[in-house]
Coordinates of C-alpha atoms in Angstrom, one line a residue:
M1 CA 21.1 -59.2 76.4
M2 CA 17.7 -59.8 74.7
K3 CA 18.8 -63.2 73.4
K4 CA 19.8 -64.2 77.0
Y5 CA 16.5 -63.0 78.2
I6 CA 14.5 -65.0 75.6
L7 CA 16.4 -68.1 76.2
F8 CA 16.0 -67.7 80.0
S9 CA 12.2 -67.2 79.5
L10 CA 12.0 -70.4 77.3
L11 CA 13.9 -72.5 80.0
M12 CA 11.6 -71.3 82.8
S13 CA 8.6 -72.4 80.5
M14 CA 10.2 -75.7 80.1
A15 CA 10.9 -76.2 83.8
A16 CA 7.2 -75.3 84.6
L17 CA 5.9 -78.1 82.3
S18 CA 5.5 -81.6 83.5
W19 CA 7.8 -84.2 81.9
G20 CA 5.4 -86.9 81.5
K21 CA 5.5 -89.9 79.0
H22 CA 3.4 -88.0 76.5
V23 CA 4.7 -84.7 75.4
P24 CA 1.9 -82.0 75.2
E25 CA 1.7 -79.8 72.1
Q26 CA 2.7 -76.6 74.1
Q27 CA 5.8 -78.3 75.4
A28 CA 6.8 -79.5 72.0
G29 CA 6.6 -75.9 70.8
V30 CA 8.8 -74.7 73.6
V31 CA 11.3 -77.5 72.9
A32 CA 11.5 -76.7 69.0
S33 CA 11.8 -72.9 69.8
T34 CA 14.5 -73.4 72.4
F35 CA 16.5 -75.7 70.1
L36 CA 16.3 -73.6 67.0
S37 CA 17.0 -70.3 69.0
A38 CA 20.3 -71.7 70.2
R39 CA 21.4 -72.3 66.6
V40 CA 20.2 -69.2 64.9
E41 CA 21.1 -67.0 67.7
T42 CA 18.0 -65.0 67.3
A43 CA 14.5 -65.1 68.7
V44 CA 12.0 -67.6 67.1
S45 CA 8.4 -68.2 67.7
V46 CA 6.0 -71.1 66.8
R47 CA 4.0 -70.5 63.6
N48 CA 2.1 -73.8 63.7
I49 CA 2.3 -77.3 65.2
V50 CA 0.9 -80.5 63.5
S51 CA 0.9 -83.8 65.2
G52 CA 1.3 -87.1 63.2
G53 CA 2.1 -90.8 63.3
N54 CA -0.8 -91.6 65.8
D55 CA 0.5 -88.5 68.0
T56 CA 4.0 -89.9 68.2
Y57 CA 5.8 -86.7 66.8
Y58 CA 5.1 -83.1 66.1
V59 CA 6.1 -80.9 63.1
V60 CA 6.8 -77.6 64.4
N61 CA 7.0 -74.6 62.0
L62 CA 8.7 -71.5 63.3
N63 CA 8.9 -67.8 62.6
P64 CA 10.7 -66.3 60.7
R65 CA 11.8 -69.7 59.2
G66 CA 12.9 -73.2 60.0
W67 CA 11.1 -76.3 61.3
V68 CA 11.8 -79.0 63.8
I69 CA 10.4 -82.5 64.2
V70 CA 9.8 -83.3 68.0
S71 CA 9.1 -86.6 69.5
A72 CA 5.7 -86.7 71.3
D73 CA 6.9 -89.5 73.6
D74 CA 9.6 -88.7 76.0
V75 CA 11.2 -92.2 75.6
A76 CA 12.7 -91.0 72.3
E77 CA 15.2 -88.5 71.5
P78 CA 13.5 -85.0 71.5
I79 CA 14.9 -83.7 68.3
L80 CA 14.3 -86.1 65.3
G81 CA 15.2 -83.7 62.5
Y82 CA 15.4 -79.9 61.8
S83 CA 16.1 -77.2 59.2
L84 CA 17.2 -73.7 59.8
S85 CA 15.2 -72.5 56.7
G86 CA 12.0 -73.1 54.9
S87 CA 8.9 -74.8 56.4
L88 CA 7.4 -78.3 56.3
E89 CA 3.7 -78.0 55.4
T90 CA 1.2 -80.7 55.7
D91 CA -1.8 -79.2 54.2
G92 CA -2.6 -80.0 50.6
M93 CA 0.1 -82.7 50.4
P94 CA -0.2 -85.4 47.7
D95 CA -1.0 -88.9 49.1
N96 CA 2.6 -90.0 49.1
M97 CA 3.3 -87.1 51.3
R98 CA 0.5 -87.5 53.9
G99 CA 2.3 -90.4 55.6
L100 CA 5.7 -89.0 55.2
L101 CA 6.7 -89.4 58.7
E102 CA 5.4 -92.9 59.5
G103 CA 8.9 -94.2 59.9
Y104 CA 9.4 -92.0 63.0
A105 CA 6.1 -93.1 64.4
R106 CA 7.1 -96.8 64.1
E107 CA 10.5 -96.1 65.6
I108 CA 9.0 -94.2 68.6
E109 CA 6.3 -96.9 69.2
E110 CA 9.0 -99.6 69.1
I111 CA 11.0 -97.8 71.8
A112 CA 8.0 -97.2 73.9
S113 CA 7.3 -100.8 73.9
L114 CA 10.7 -101.6 75.4
T115 CA 11.1 -98.9 78.0
A116 CA 9.2 -96.3 80.0
D117 CA 12.4 -94.5 81.0
P118 CA 12.7 -91.0 79.5
H119 CA 15.5 -90.2 77.1
P120 CA 18.3 -88.4 78.9
D121 CA 17.9 -85.3 76.7
W122 CA 14.4 -84.9 78.1
V123 CA 15.7 -84.9 81.7
S124 CA 18.4 -82.2 81.0
T125 CA 17.8 -79.1 78.9
R126 CA 21.5 -78.9 78.1
A127 CA 21.3 -80.8 74.8
L128 CA 18.6 -78.5 73.6
T129 CA 20.2 -75.1 74.6
R130 CA 23.8 -75.6 73.8
A131 CA 25.1 -74.3 70.5
P132 CA 26.9 -76.9 68.4
G133 CA 30.5 -77.3 69.8
G134 CA 32.1 -79.5 67.2
R135 CA 33.4 -78.7 63.6
V136 CA 30.6 -77.4 61.4
I137 CA 30.6 -78.3 57.7
D138 CA 28.2 -76.1 55.6
P139 CA 26.2 -78.0 52.9
L140 CA 28.6 -78.7 50.0
I141 CA 25.8 -79.0 47.4
Q142 CA 24.5 -75.7 46.2
V143 CA 21.7 -77.0 44.0
N144 CA 18.3 -78.6 44.6
W145 CA 17.5 -80.7 41.6
N146 CA 14.4 -82.9 41.2
Q147 CA 13.2 -85.8 39.0
T148 CA 10.5 -84.2 37.1
A149 CA 10.3 -81.5 34.4
P150 CA 12.3 -79.7 33.5
Y151 CA 15.0 -82.0 34.8
N152 CA 13.7 -85.1 33.0
A153 CA 13.8 -83.3 29.5
Y154 CA 16.3 -85.7 28.0
C155 CA 14.7 -88.9 29.6
P156 CA 12.8 -91.4 27.5
Q157 CA 9.8 -89.6 25.9
G158 CA 10.4 -86.6 28.0
T159 CA 8.0 -88.1 30.7
A160 CA 10.1 -90.7 32.5
L161 CA 11.4 -89.6 35.9
V162 CA 15.2 -88.8 36.2
G163 CA 15.7 -91.4 39.1
C164 CA 17.1 -90.7 42.5
V165 CA 20.4 -92.4 41.6
A166 CA 21.0 -90.0 38.7
V167 CA 20.1 -86.9 40.9
A168 CA 22.4 -88.0 43.6
M169 CA 25.2 -88.7 41.3
S170 CA 24.9 -85.5 39.5
Q171 CA 24.5 -83.4 42.6
A172 CA 27.8 -85.0 44.0
M173 CA 29.4 -84.3 40.8
S174 CA 28.3 -80.7 40.9
V175 CA 30.4 -80.0 44.1
Q176 CA 33.6 -81.0 42.0
R177 CA 32.4 -79.3 38.8
Y178 CA 33.8 -82.4 37.1
P179 CA 34.2 -84.1 34.6
D180 CA 34.9 -81.7 31.7
R181 CA 33.1 -84.2 29.4
P182 CA 31.8 -87.8 29.6
Q183 CA 33.5 -90.8 28.0
G184 CA 32.8 -94.2 26.7
R185 CA 29.6 -95.8 25.2
V186 CA 26.5 -97.4 26.9
S187 CA 23.8 -99.4 25.3
Y188 CA 21.1 -101.5 27.0
T189 CA 17.4 -102.4 26.9
A190 CA 15.1 -100.6 29.2
P191 CA 11.8 -102.2 30.0
G192 CA 9.0 -100.3 28.4
Y193 CA 11.2 -98.1 26.3
G194 CA 13.4 -100.6 24.2
G195 CA 17.0 -100.1 23.3
L196 CA 18.7 -97.0 24.9
S197 CA 22.3 -96.1 23.8
I198 CA 24.7 -93.2 23.8
D199 CA 28.2 -92.4 22.6
F200 CA 29.5 -90.3 25.3
D201 CA 32.8 -89.5 23.4
A202 CA 30.6 -87.7 20.8
E203 CA 28.8 -85.6 23.3
R204 CA 29.9 -81.9 23.8
A205 CA 31.8 -80.8 26.8
Y206 CA 29.9 -79.9 30.0
N207 CA 29.3 -76.1 30.8
W208 CA 29.5 -76.3 34.6
N209 CA 28.5 -72.6 34.9
D210 CA 25.3 -73.3 33.1
I211 CA 24.8 -76.5 35.0
L212 CA 24.9 -74.7 38.3
A213 CA 23.1 -71.6 37.3
G214 CA 20.1 -73.6 35.8
T215 CA 20.7 -71.7 32.6
D216 CA 18.1 -72.3 29.7
N217 CA 15.5 -73.9 31.9
Y218 CA 18.0 -76.3 33.5
D219 CA 18.9 -77.8 30.0
E220 CA 22.5 -78.5 30.8
A221 CA 21.6 -80.0 34.3
A222 CA 19.1 -82.1 32.7
R223 CA 21.6 -83.4 30.2
L224 CA 24.0 -84.3 33.0
M225 CA 21.2 -86.3 34.9
Y226 CA 20.3 -88.1 31.8
H227 CA 24.0 -89.1 31.2
A228 CA 24.1 -90.3 34.8
G229 CA 21.0 -92.3 34.4
L230 CA 22.2 -94.0 31.2
S231 CA 25.6 -94.7 32.7
V232 CA 24.0 -96.9 35.4
E233 CA 21.5 -98.4 33.0
M234 CA 18.6 -96.8 34.7
G235 CA 15.2 -98.6 34.6
Y236 CA 13.0 -95.7 33.5
G237 CA 9.4 -95.2 34.2
T238 CA 6.8 -92.4 34.8
D239 CA 6.0 -93.5 38.3
G240 CA 9.7 -94.2 39.3
S241 CA 13.1 -94.8 37.8
G242 CA 15.8 -96.8 39.5
I243 CA 18.4 -99.6 39.7
P244 CA 18.4 -102.7 41.9
S245 CA 19.3 -101.6 45.4
N246 CA 22.0 -104.2 45.8
E247 CA 23.8 -103.2 42.6
V248 CA 25.5 -100.1 44.0
N249 CA 28.6 -101.1 41.9
R250 CA 26.7 -99.6 38.9
I251 CA 27.3 -96.2 40.5
T252 CA 31.0 -96.6 41.2
D253 CA 31.7 -98.2 38.0
A254 CA 29.9 -95.4 36.1
L255 CA 31.7 -92.6 38.0
R256 CA 35.1 -94.2 37.2
E257 CA 34.4 -95.3 33.6
N258 CA 32.1 -92.7 32.2
F259 CA 33.0 -89.6 34.3
S260 CA 36.6 -90.1 34.9
Y261 CA 36.7 -90.2 38.7
P262 CA 39.6 -91.9 40.3
E263 CA 39.8 -95.6 41.3
S264 CA 39.5 -94.3 45.0
V265 CA 35.7 -94.0 44.4
Q266 CA 34.2 -97.0 46.2
Y267 CA 31.1 -98.1 48.0
I268 CA 31.1 -99.4 51.6
W269 CA 28.3 -101.4 53.3
R270 CA 27.6 -100.2 56.8
D271 CA 27.2 -103.8 58.2
Q272 CA 30.5 -104.9 56.7
Y273 CA 32.4 -101.8 58.0
D274 CA 34.5 -102.5 61.2
G275 CA 35.4 -98.7 61.8
D276 CA 33.5 -95.8 63.1
W277 CA 30.7 -95.1 60.5
E278 CA 30.0 -91.5 61.4
Q279 CA 33.7 -90.7 61.3
L280 CA 34.0 -92.3 57.9
L281 CA 31.3 -89.9 56.7
L282 CA 32.7 -87.0 58.5
N283 CA 36.0 -87.5 56.9
E284 CA 34.6 -87.5 53.4
L285 CA 32.8 -84.2 54.0
S286 CA 35.9 -82.7 55.7
A287 CA 37.7 -83.5 52.4
G288 CA 35.1 -81.4 50.4
R289 CA 33.4 -84.5 48.9
A290 CA 29.6 -85.1 49.0
I291 CA 28.4 -88.6 49.7
I292 CA 26.0 -90.7 47.8
Y293 CA 24.0 -92.6 50.5
N294 CA 21.8 -95.5 49.6
A295 CA 19.4 -97.0 52.1
V296 CA 16.5 -99.4 51.9
D297 CA 13.2 -99.4 53.7
T298 CA 12.7 -103.1 54.5
K299 CA 9.1 -102.6 55.6
G300 CA 7.9 -100.8 52.4
N301 CA 10.3 -102.5 50.1
Y302 CA 11.6 -99.1 48.9
G303 CA 15.2 -97.9 48.1
H304 CA 16.4 -94.4 47.7
S305 CA 19.7 -92.7 46.8
F306 CA 20.4 -89.2 48.3
N307 CA 23.3 -87.1 49.5
L308 CA 24.9 -86.5 52.7
D309 CA 26.8 -83.0 52.3
G310 CA 27.1 -81.2 55.6
Y311 CA 27.4 -81.6 59.4
D312 CA 26.1 -79.4 62.2
G313 CA 28.9 -80.1 64.7
D314 CA 26.4 -81.9 67.0
G315 CA 25.8 -85.3 65.6
H316 CA 23.5 -84.4 62.7
F317 CA 24.3 -84.7 59.0
H318 CA 22.9 -82.5 56.4
V319 CA 20.8 -84.5 54.0
N320 CA 19.8 -83.3 50.3
W321 CA 17.0 -85.8 49.4
G322 CA 17.0 -84.8 45.8
W323 CA 13.4 -83.7 45.8
G324 CA 13.9 -80.1 44.8
G325 CA 14.8 -79.0 48.4
T326 CA 11.7 -80.6 49.9
G327 CA 12.7 -82.0 53.4
N328 CA 16.2 -81.1 53.2
G329 CA 17.6 -80.8 56.8
Y330 CA 19.7 -82.3 59.6
F331 CA 19.4 -85.9 60.7
G332 CA 21.4 -88.5 62.6
V333 CA 22.6 -91.4 60.4
D334 CA 20.5 -93.7 62.5
N335 CA 17.3 -91.6 61.9
L336 CA 17.4 -91.1 58.2
R337 CA 13.9 -90.3 57.1
D338 CA 12.9 -89.1 53.7
L339 CA 10.4 -86.1 54.1
A340 CA 9.3 -86.1 50.5
M341 CA 8.4 -89.9 50.5
N342 CA 6.9 -92.2 53.0
M343 CA 10.0 -94.3 53.8
D344 CA 11.9 -95.4 56.8
Y345 CA 15.4 -96.2 56.0
D346 CA 16.3 -98.9 58.6
A347 CA 18.6 -101.3 56.7
G348 CA 20.9 -101.7 53.6
H349 CA 23.0 -98.5 54.5
V350 CA 25.7 -98.1 51.9
A351 CA 27.8 -95.0 51.3
V352 CA 29.6 -94.1 48.0
I353 CA 32.7 -92.2 48.8
G354 CA 35.8 -90.8 47.2
I355 CA 33.8 -88.6 44.7
G356 CA 36.6 -86.0 44.3
A357 CA 38.2 -84.6 41.1
P358 CA 41.5 -86.4 40.3
D359 CA 43.5 -83.1 40.7
Q360 CA 42.5 -82.9 44.3
V361 CA 45.9 -82.4 46.2
L362 CA 44.9 -83.8 49.6
K363 CA 42.4 -86.6 49.1
D364 CA 42.6 -88.5 52.4
I365 CA 44.5 -89.3 55.6
T366 CA 44.6 -92.9 56.9
L367 CA 45.9 -94.3 60.3
S368 CA 47.0 -98.1 60.1
N369 CA 45.7 -98.8 63.7
L370 CA 43.1 -97.3 66.0
H371 CA 43.8 -99.5 69.1
I372 CA 46.7 -99.6 71.6
E373 CA 47.0 -101.4 74.9
E374 CA 47.1 -99.7 78.2
G375 CA 50.2 -99.2 80.4
L376 CA 52.8 -98.7 77.6
P377 CA 55.4 -95.9 78.1
A378 CA 55.2 -92.5 76.5
G379 CA 56.3 -92.7 72.8
A380 CA 54.5 -96.1 72.1
V381 CA 53.4 -96.2 68.4
V382 CA 49.7 -96.3 67.8
G383 CA 49.8 -96.5 64.0
Q384 CA 51.2 -95.2 60.7
I385 CA 49.8 -92.0 59.2
K386 CA 49.6 -91.9 55.4
V387 CA 48.4 -89.2 53.1
N388 CA 46.8 -90.1 49.9
G389 CA 47.7 -93.9 50.5
A390 CA 51.5 -93.1 50.9
A391 CA 54.1 -91.5 53.2
A392 CA 53.9 -87.7 53.7
L393 CA 55.7 -85.7 51.2
S394 CA 58.4 -83.2 52.2
T395 CA 56.0 -80.3 51.5
Y396 CA 53.5 -81.8 54.0
T397 CA 53.3 -80.7 57.7
V398 CA 51.4 -83.2 59.9
S399 CA 49.9 -82.4 63.3
V400 CA 47.4 -83.9 65.7
H401 CA 45.0 -82.4 68.1
G402 CA 41.7 -82.9 69.8
T403 CA 38.4 -82.0 68.4
Y404 CA 37.6 -78.4 67.7
D405 CA 35.3 -76.4 70.1
S406 CA 33.7 -73.6 68.2
A407 CA 32.5 -71.9 71.3
S408 CA 36.0 -71.4 72.7
G409 CA 37.8 -71.4 69.4
T410 CA 40.3 -74.0 70.7
Y411 CA 41.2 -77.7 70.2
A412 CA 41.0 -80.2 73.0
E413 CA 44.2 -81.6 74.4
V414 CA 44.9 -85.3 73.7
P415 CA 47.8 -87.5 74.8
F416 CA 49.2 -88.1 71.3
A417 CA 51.7 -86.6 69.0
V418 CA 53.3 -87.2 65.5
S419 CA 56.8 -88.6 65.3
G420 CA 57.9 -88.9 61.6
D421 CA 55.0 -90.6 60.1
M422 CA 53.8 -92.4 63.3
L423 CA 51.2 -91.4 65.8
V424 CA 52.7 -92.0 69.3
T425 CA 51.5 -91.6 72.9
T426 CA 52.7 -88.8 75.1
E427 CA 52.0 -90.4 78.4
V428 CA 51.1 -93.8 80.0
L429 CA 47.4 -94.4 79.2
T430 CA 44.7 -96.4 81.1
A431 CA 42.1 -98.5 79.4
S432 CA 38.7 -96.9 79.1
D433 CA 35.4 -97.5 77.5
E434 CA 35.6 -93.9 76.0
A435 CA 37.8 -93.6 73.0
Y436 CA 39.9 -90.5 72.4
T437 CA 38.8 -88.5 69.4
I438 CA 41.6 -86.9 67.6
E439 CA 42.1 -84.9 64.5
V440 CA 45.0 -85.3 62.2
T441 CA 45.7 -82.2 60.0
V442 CA 48.0 -82.2 56.9
E443 CA 49.1 -78.8 55.4
D444 CA 50.7 -78.7 52.0
S445 CA 53.0 -75.7 51.7
E446 CA 53.2 -76.0 47.9
S447 CA 49.5 -75.9 47.1
E448 CA 48.7 -73.9 50.2
T449 CA 45.8 -76.4 51.0
S450 CA 45.1 -78.4 54.2
L451 CA 43.0 -81.4 55.1
T452 CA 41.8 -82.4 58.6
Q453 CA 40.3 -85.9 59.3
G454 CA 39.2 -87.5 62.5
F455 CA 40.0 -90.8 64.2
R456 CA 38.8 -92.5 67.4
I457 CA 41.6 -94.2 69.4
Q458 CA 40.7 -96.9 71.8
I459 CA 42.8 -97.8 74.7
D460 CA 42.4 -101.6 75.3
P461 CA 42.8 -103.3 78.7
W462 CA 46.0 -105.4 79.1
K463 CA 45.7 -108.8 77.4
S464 CA 48.0 -111.8 77.3
L465 CA 50.2 -112.6 74.4
E466 CA 47.9 -115.4 73.5
E467 CA 44.9 -113.2 73.5
S468 CA 46.6 -110.4 71.7
T469 CA 48.0 -112.4 68.7
S470 CA 46.1 -113.0 65.5
L471 CA 47.3 -114.4 62.1
R472 CA 45.6 -114.1 58.9
Y473 CA 46.5 -115.5 55.4
D474 CA 45.8 -113.8 52.1
R475 CA 45.4 -116.4 49.3
Q476 CA 46.0 -113.9 46.6
S477 CA 49.3 -112.5 47.9
E478 CA 50.3 -115.8 49.6
R479 CA 51.2 -113.9 52.7
F480 CA 50.5 -114.2 56.4
S481 CA 49.9 -111.1 58.5
L482 CA 50.6 -111.2 62.1
H483 CA 49.3 -108.7 64.6
T484 CA 50.1 -108.8 68.3
K485 CA 50.9 -106.6 71.3
H486 CA 53.9 -104.2 71.8
N487 CA 57.2 -105.3 73.1
V488 CA 57.3 -108.6 71.3
S489 CA 60.3 -110.4 69.8
Y490 CA 60.1 -113.1 67.2
V491 CA 62.2 -116.0 65.8
L492 CA 61.1 -117.4 62.4
T493 CA 62.6 -120.9 61.7
D494 CA 62.2 -123.7 59.3
L495 CA 60.7 -127.0 60.6
S496 CA 64.1 -128.3 61.4
G497 CA 64.7 -125.3 63.7
R498 CA 67.1 -123.3 61.4
V499 CA 66.7 -119.6 62.1
L500 CA 65.4 -117.7 59.0
Q501 CA 64.7 -114.3 60.6
S502 CA 64.5 -112.8 64.1
G503 CA 64.1 -109.4 65.8
M504 CA 61.8 -107.0 67.6
L505 CA 58.3 -106.2 66.2
E506 CA 58.7 -102.5 66.1
P507 CA 57.7 -99.7 65.7
L508 CA 54.3 -101.5 65.2
P509 CA 53.6 -105.0 66.5
E510 CA 53.1 -106.4 63.0
L511 CA 54.7 -108.9 60.8
T512 CA 54.2 -109.9 57.3
I513 CA 55.4 -113.3 56.1
D514 CA 55.8 -114.1 52.4
T515 CA 55.3 -117.8 52.0
Q516 CA 56.8 -117.7 48.5
V517 CA 60.4 -117.1 49.9
L518 CA 60.0 -119.7 52.7
P519 CA 60.7 -123.4 52.8
A520 CA 58.0 -125.3 50.9
D521 CA 57.1 -127.7 53.8
G522 CA 56.3 -125.0 56.3
F523 CA 57.8 -122.9 59.1
C524 CA 57.7 -122.1 62.9
L525 CA 57.2 -118.8 64.6
E526 CA 58.0 -118.1 68.2
L527 CA 56.9 -115.0 69.9
T528 CA 58.2 -113.6 73.2
C529 CA 57.0 -110.8 75.5
G530 CA 58.7 -110.8 78.8
E531 CA 57.9 -114.2 80.5
E532 CA 55.2 -115.1 78.0
K533 CA 55.8 -117.2 74.9
K534 CA 53.7 -118.3 71.9
N535 CA 54.6 -120.8 69.3
I536 CA 52.9 -121.0 65.9
Q537 CA 53.6 -123.8 63.5
I538 CA 52.4 -123.8 59.9
I539 CA 52.8 -127.0 57.9
K540 CA 52.0 -127.0 54.1

């Protein structure tokens, strides 16, 4: 009853305040208190408020713990970042910490220059008072390592910094408690330090209990981080250690070659990824794998590696910045700001994923297609479901449901089902701008483990056969890949008209054509869908 009364009082206070363009300090305090109260389910009060970034944001520290960064202009999203624990102090900061939130200031000023309309979350208090309704993933990383002493004990001369890449790699590996030992050899020249080399095969095995416990003044953790640094040929320095921001392959190569992680470890650039970026990250975290996230501040010419390792169920990812816990908190992937450095990560986003031990039973779930056209009868196939890159084993049970609502403890209903290894519709669907968010769960009876990963299914408006059909050629495999709409038949002939192959494109509207087994001079392909026809001729 007390909790309800406190929240009611806060809401009344918010309603009494004017919602102008500039957000007063008092209002920022109410917003921060209301927001955090809904998440910790207990009363909180304002301890102090500090404005920054030319009065574009407030840092609100709360009692008994926690902090919230609130926009000071109502054109921007109210909550820019938050933490349920600790505090974010501004007094006595070193120089590189005094401007730590300038990135937020630039973003807010840019938004204000484009519009005077308030952000919807300022108009309605629902976004501030609702408890997170989605699936919550608690932070996977249980350590807060840093780059300075004692973590740099093995680095050149004992004074060079560990490097953010090495910290992020090591923290991600700490979740898996893997590998047992490093392997291979590394030798390179580090500017300012001369030749650096190591025979990993001669190194003793890792003691993961000591690594995670910080035994012997973090000696074993320091050794792991030094190994990670050498594996990527770290450029060491006392002011900063790093690798070129565009050479992320150094990280994936090292994880596979020196730390025995599987080939599924890969890096993906955000601007080259066609799928849903947030869902990609969520699926990694759902599989119990921390992410190494690289981003570049194009204005300051800085790059930094850090970890994404949790999710609050409401659009914010938990970030471990690799600065001994300083600034760790929840942020949207479009608002990543390093609270321990003065950086605004606005470009060059790349995620290193797949950092899981090889013996992980359920690694990932994939769906071959995320689009289906409207108006198809129930039972139409959306795509093929694969587990660990292959068909589901007999010990697997595969199911589909909507997203989880933690408030009600139920899953949303969705018009899809699993039939064999296919995702199918359960009713006739109509095109919409809103995609269906579904979750596919795989349970393995043998290992008694399960994995849930999400997908967004888009229902596309009707398109003609001409508009729906695409044909791509892979030079390496010498194969054509055709994708079209449902209910299409095909006839493949040589150039003289002799039929080579024919049939319906089902259950998926796809066709792979291997040119190595076709006539050398070319082929013709005729597609038919009702009254529509499309002819494709390939001449070599």
